[in-house]
Amino acid sequence: QQQQQQQLLQGPPHNTYVASVPAQLSIAGKPEVLAATEAAPAEQVVATRIQSFLESRVSSKKAASEVINLLSLEAQEDSKAELLTRHSIELRANASSIARTASEQALKAGAEAAQKVAAQLLEKISKLEQQAKKDEVQAAQLRAK
């Protein structure tokens, strides 16, 4: 009993998670610990703090999970963007190649057409020269008669 009284005089041990229970003097002047019903709010405070800690931890895990998901989504979008960029570069190269080839073919076709027209004109000129020679010979024969 003396030991219990000594513990009551010293107060409860210091606990960071549990609020200390206030001592109250009785009519006789001896300290008494408040009833268990008054100690319940301290337990509720501890339970509330634990619950708050757990909720914040769950919230942190959810936030971390969301960040991971967003980073993963960003990586996928970056990968898609890179693929589309490579595809657009390839399409530009193909378009340039097609334009160059078309230009070369047009120049070649133009040159071939010009050659054909030139050949036709040379043939016509040759025929006209031959006709002119025949006409001169005929004219000379008519003059000689």
PDB file of C-alpha atoms in Angstrom:
ATOM      1  CA  GLN A   1       0.000   0.000   0.000  1.00  0.00           C
ATOM      2  CA  GLN A   2       2.892   2.338   0.741  1.00  0.00           C
ATOM      3  CA  GLN A   3       4.343   1.550  -2.616  1.00  0.00           C
ATOM      4  CA  GLN A   4       1.061   2.457  -4.310  1.00  0.00           C
ATOM      5  CA  GLN A   5       0.895   5.730  -2.415  1.00  0.00           C
ATOM      6  CA  GLN A   6       4.482   6.521  -3.417  1.00  0.00           C
ATOM      7  CA  GLN A   7       3.647   5.875  -7.072  1.00  0.00           C
ATOM      8  CA  LEU A   8       0.616   8.133  -6.757  1.00  0.00           C
ATOM      9  CA  LEU A   9       2.762  10.915  -5.269  1.00  0.00           C
ATOM     10  CA  GLN A  10       5.319  10.575  -8.090  1.00  0.00           C
ATOM     11  CA  GLY A  11       2.635  10.578 -10.755  1.00  0.00           C
ATOM     12  CA  PRO A  12       2.156   8.229 -13.652  1.00  0.00           C
ATOM     13  CA  PRO A  13       5.136   7.369 -15.898  1.00  0.00           C
ATOM     14  CA  HIS A  14       5.716   9.746 -18.824  1.00  0.00           C
ATOM     15  CA  ASN A  15       4.247   8.383 -22.082  1.00  0.00           C
ATOM     16  CA  THR A  16       4.303  10.419 -25.304  1.00  0.00           C
ATOM     17  CA  TYR A  17       1.261   8.675 -26.717  1.00  0.00           C
ATOM     18  CA  VAL A  18      -0.963   8.841 -23.665  1.00  0.00           C
ATOM     19  CA  ALA A  19      -1.895  12.068 -21.970  1.00  0.00           C
ATOM     20  CA  SER A  20      -1.077  11.964 -18.291  1.00  0.00           C
ATOM     21  CA  VAL A  21      -4.027  11.711 -15.957  1.00  0.00           C
ATOM     22  CA  PRO A  22      -4.334  14.767 -13.718  1.00  0.00           C
ATOM     23  CA  ALA A  23      -4.127  14.225  -9.976  1.00  0.00           C
ATOM     24  CA  GLN A  24      -6.895  15.513  -7.785  1.00  0.00           C
ATOM     25  CA  LEU A  25      -6.780  16.186  -4.077  1.00  0.00           C
ATOM     26  CA  SER A  26      -9.446  14.615  -1.971  1.00  0.00           C
ATOM     27  CA  ILE A  27     -10.935  16.274   1.042  1.00  0.00           C
ATOM     28  CA  ALA A  28      -8.246  14.670   3.197  1.00  0.00           C
ATOM     29  CA  GLY A  29      -5.519  16.299   1.015  1.00  0.00           C
ATOM     30  CA  LYS A  30      -4.213  13.048  -0.473  1.00  0.00           C
ATOM     31  CA  PRO A  31      -3.770  12.865  -4.267  1.00  0.00           C
ATOM     32  CA  GLU A  32      -6.177  10.597  -6.110  1.00  0.00           C
ATOM     33  CA  VAL A  33      -6.199   9.512  -9.728  1.00  0.00           C
ATOM     34  CA  LEU A  34      -9.318  10.534 -11.569  1.00  0.00           C
ATOM     35  CA  ALA A  35     -11.823   7.822 -12.287  1.00  0.00           C
ATOM     36  CA  ALA A  36     -11.419   5.551 -15.331  1.00  0.00           C
ATOM     37  CA  THR A  37     -14.199   7.452 -17.076  1.00  0.00           C
ATOM     38  CA  GLU A  38     -12.032  10.570 -17.082  1.00  0.00           C
ATOM     39  CA  ALA A  39      -9.054   8.569 -18.407  1.00  0.00           C
ATOM     40  CA  ALA A  40     -11.132   7.478 -21.415  1.00  0.00           C
ATOM     41  CA  PRO A  41     -10.709  10.819 -23.275  1.00  0.00           C
ATOM     42  CA  ALA A  42      -6.936  10.334 -23.172  1.00  0.00           C
ATOM     43  CA  GLU A  43      -7.353   6.900 -24.721  1.00  0.00           C
ATOM     44  CA  GLN A  44      -9.644   8.448 -27.326  1.00  0.00           C
ATOM     45  CA  VAL A  45      -6.994  11.057 -28.107  1.00  0.00           C
ATOM     46  CA  VAL A  46      -4.436   8.297 -28.580  1.00  0.00           C
ATOM     47  CA  ALA A  47      -6.844   6.281 -30.724  1.00  0.00           C
ATOM     48  CA  THR A  48      -7.652   9.390 -32.770  1.00  0.00           C
ATOM     49  CA  ARG A  49      -3.958  10.146 -33.266  1.00  0.00           C
ATOM     50  CA  ILE A  50      -3.264   6.557 -34.311  1.00  0.00           C
ATOM     51  CA  GLN A  51      -6.245   6.609 -36.668  1.00  0.00           C
ATOM     52  CA  SER A  52      -5.083   9.939 -38.115  1.00  0.00           C
ATOM     53  CA  PHE A  53      -1.568   8.569 -38.567  1.00  0.00           C
ATOM     54  CA  LEU A  54      -2.879   5.471 -40.321  1.00  0.00           C
ATOM     55  CA  GLU A  55      -5.174   7.532 -42.536  1.00  0.00           C
ATOM     56  CA  SER A  56      -2.341   9.869 -43.483  1.00  0.00           C
ATOM     57  CA  ARG A  57      -0.176   6.864 -44.234  1.00  0.00           C
ATOM     58  CA  VAL A  58      -2.889   5.341 -46.432  1.00  0.00           C
ATOM     59  CA  SER A  59      -3.345   8.746 -48.055  1.00  0.00           C
ATOM     60  CA  SER A  60       0.404   8.953 -48.664  1.00  0.00           C
ATOM     61  CA  LYS A  61       0.389   5.484 -50.199  1.00  0.00           C
ATOM     62  CA  LYS A  62      -2.518   6.474 -52.446  1.00  0.00           C
ATOM     63  CA  ALA A  63      -0.707   9.659 -53.465  1.00  0.00           C
ATOM     64  CA  ALA A  64       2.490   7.718 -54.169  1.00  0.00           C
ATOM     65  CA  SER A  65       0.526   5.178 -56.168  1.00  0.00           C
ATOM     66  CA  GLU A  66      -1.140   7.968 -58.137  1.00  0.00           C
ATOM     67  CA  VAL A  67       2.247   9.601 -58.809  1.00  0.00           C
ATOM     68  CA  ILE A  68       3.596   6.241 -60.007  1.00  0.00           C
ATOM     69  CA  ASN A  69       0.590   5.805 -62.284  1.00  0.00           C
ATOM     70  CA  LEU A  70       0.983   9.336 -63.648  1.00  0.00           C
ATOM     71  CA  LEU A  71       4.708   8.815 -64.252  1.00  0.00           C
ATOM     72  CA  SER A  72       3.962   5.536 -66.014  1.00  0.00           C
ATOM     73  CA  LEU A  73       1.311   7.242 -68.142  1.00  0.00           C
ATOM     74  CA  GLU A  74       3.733  10.066 -68.942  1.00  0.00           C
ATOM     75  CA  ALA A  75       6.391   7.540 -69.968  1.00  0.00           C
ATOM     76  CA  GLN A  76       3.874   5.809 -72.240  1.00  0.00           C
ATOM     77  CA  GLU A  77       2.817   9.137 -73.751  1.00  0.00           C
ATOM     78  CA  ASP A  78       6.471  10.093 -74.268  1.00  0.00           C
ATOM     79  CA  SER A  79       7.056   6.759 -75.981  1.00  0.00           C
ATOM     80  CA  LYS A  80       4.040   7.319 -78.237  1.00  0.00           C
ATOM     81  CA  ALA A  81       5.195  10.860 -79.005  1.00  0.00           C
ATOM     82  CA  GLU A  82       8.673   9.610 -79.878  1.00  0.00           C
ATOM     83  CA  LEU A  83       7.189   6.924 -82.138  1.00  0.00           C
ATOM     84  CA  LEU A  84       4.976   9.503 -83.855  1.00  0.00           C
ATOM     85  CA  THR A  85       7.946  11.845 -84.272  1.00  0.00           C
ATOM     86  CA  ARG A  86       9.993   9.072 -85.885  1.00  0.00           C
ATOM     87  CA  HIS A  87       7.034   8.202 -88.113  1.00  0.00           C
ATOM     88  CA  SER A  88       6.605  11.844 -89.175  1.00  0.00           C
ATOM     89  CA  ILE A  89      10.337  12.097 -89.953  1.00  0.00           C
ATOM     90  CA  GLU A  90      10.056   8.946 -92.056  1.00  0.00           C
ATOM     91  CA  LEU A  91       6.992  10.314 -93.851  1.00  0.00           C
ATOM     92  CA  ARG A  92       8.776  13.602 -94.566  1.00  0.00           C
ATOM     93  CA  ALA A  93      11.761  11.710 -95.942  1.00  0.00           C
ATOM     94  CA  ASN A  94       9.438   9.607 -98.105  1.00  0.00           C
ATOM     95  CA  ALA A  95       7.587  12.710 -99.299  1.00  0.00           C
ATOM     96  CA  SER A  96      10.878  14.409-100.184  1.00  0.00           C
ATOM     97  CA  SER A  97      12.039  11.296-102.019  1.00  0.00           C
ATOM     98  CA  ILE A  98       8.754  11.038-103.909  1.00  0.00           C
ATOM     99  CA  ALA A  99       8.899  14.734-104.838  1.00  0.00           C
ATOM    100  CA  ARG A 100      12.500  14.390-106.009  1.00  0.00           C
ATOM    101  CA  THR A 101      11.673  11.262-108.033  1.00  0.00           C
ATOM    102  CA  ALA A 102       8.590  12.924-109.545  1.00  0.00           C
ATOM    103  CA  SER A 103      10.641  15.978-110.466  1.00  0.00           C
ATOM    104  CA  GLU A 104      13.317  13.816-112.075  1.00  0.00           C
ATOM    105  CA  GLN A 105      10.678  11.825-113.960  1.00  0.00           C
ATOM    106  CA  ALA A 106       8.995  15.041-115.116  1.00  0.00           C
ATOM    107  CA  LEU A 107      12.319  16.412-116.324  1.00  0.00           C
ATOM    108  CA  LYS A 108      13.082  13.131-118.063  1.00  0.00           C
ATOM    109  CA  ALA A 109       9.617  12.998-119.644  1.00  0.00           C
ATOM    110  CA  GLY A 110       9.984  16.634-120.717  1.00  0.00           C
ATOM    111  CA  ALA A 111      13.386  15.924-122.217  1.00  0.00           C
ATOM    112  CA  GLU A 112      12.031  12.846-124.019  1.00  0.00           C
ATOM    113  CA  ALA A 113       9.048  14.819-125.326  1.00  0.00           C
ATOM    114  CA  ALA A 114      11.314  17.643-126.443  1.00  0.00           C
ATOM    115  CA  GLN A 115      13.571  15.114-128.179  1.00  0.00           C
ATOM    116  CA  LYS A 116      10.587  13.575-129.994  1.00  0.00           C
ATOM    117  CA  VAL A 117       9.341  17.004-131.088  1.00  0.00           C
ATOM    118  CA  ALA A 118      12.853  17.973-132.187  1.00  0.00           C
ATOM    119  CA  ALA A 119      13.183  14.715-134.150  1.00  0.00           C
ATOM    120  CA  GLN A 120       9.800  15.322-135.772  1.00  0.00           C
ATOM    121  CA  LEU A 121      10.779  18.885-136.655  1.00  0.00           C
ATOM    122  CA  LEU A 122      14.135  17.728-138.096  1.00  0.00           C
ATOM    123  CA  GLU A 123      12.324  15.115-140.189  1.00  0.00           C
ATOM    124  CA  LYS A 124       9.865  17.736-141.432  1.00  0.00           C
ATOM    125  CA  ILE A 125      12.727  20.134-142.233  1.00  0.00           C
ATOM    126  CA  SER A 126      14.541  17.342-144.093  1.00  0.00           C
ATOM    127  CA  LYS A 127      11.406  16.539-146.103  1.00  0.00           C
ATOM    128  CA  LEU A 128      10.882  20.250-146.866  1.00  0.00           C
ATOM    129  CA  GLU A 129      14.524  20.573-148.017  1.00  0.00           C
ATOM    130  CA  GLN A 130      14.149  17.548-150.294  1.00  0.00           C
ATOM    131  CA  GLN A 131      10.915  18.985-151.659  1.00  0.00           C
ATOM    132  CA  ALA A 132      12.635  22.323-152.161  1.00  0.00           C
ATOM    133  CA  LYS A 133      15.471  20.613-154.133  1.00  0.00           C
ATOM    134  CA  LYS A 134      12.922  18.768-156.291  1.00  0.00           C
ATOM    135  CA  ASP A 135      11.053  22.020-156.870  1.00  0.00           C
ATOM    136  CA  GLU A 136      14.319  23.795-157.854  1.00  0.00           C
ATOM    137  CA  VAL A 137      15.216  20.990-160.259  1.00  0.00           C
ATOM    138  CA  GLN A 138      11.736  21.131-161.770  1.00  0.00           C
ATOM    139  CA  ALA A 139      11.892  24.921-161.988  1.00  0.00           C
ATOM    140  CA  ALA A 140      15.284  24.709-163.712  1.00  0.00           C
ATOM    141  CA  GLN A 141      13.903  22.176-166.170  1.00  0.00           C
ATOM    142  CA  LEU A 142      10.941  24.397-166.945  1.00  0.00           C
ATOM    143  CA  ARG A 143      13.221  27.369-167.531  1.00  0.00           C
ATOM    144  CA  ALA A 144      15.448  25.334-169.791  1.00  0.00           C
ATOM    145  CA  LYS A 145      12.551  24.420-172.059  1.00  0.00           C
TER     146      LYS A 145
END
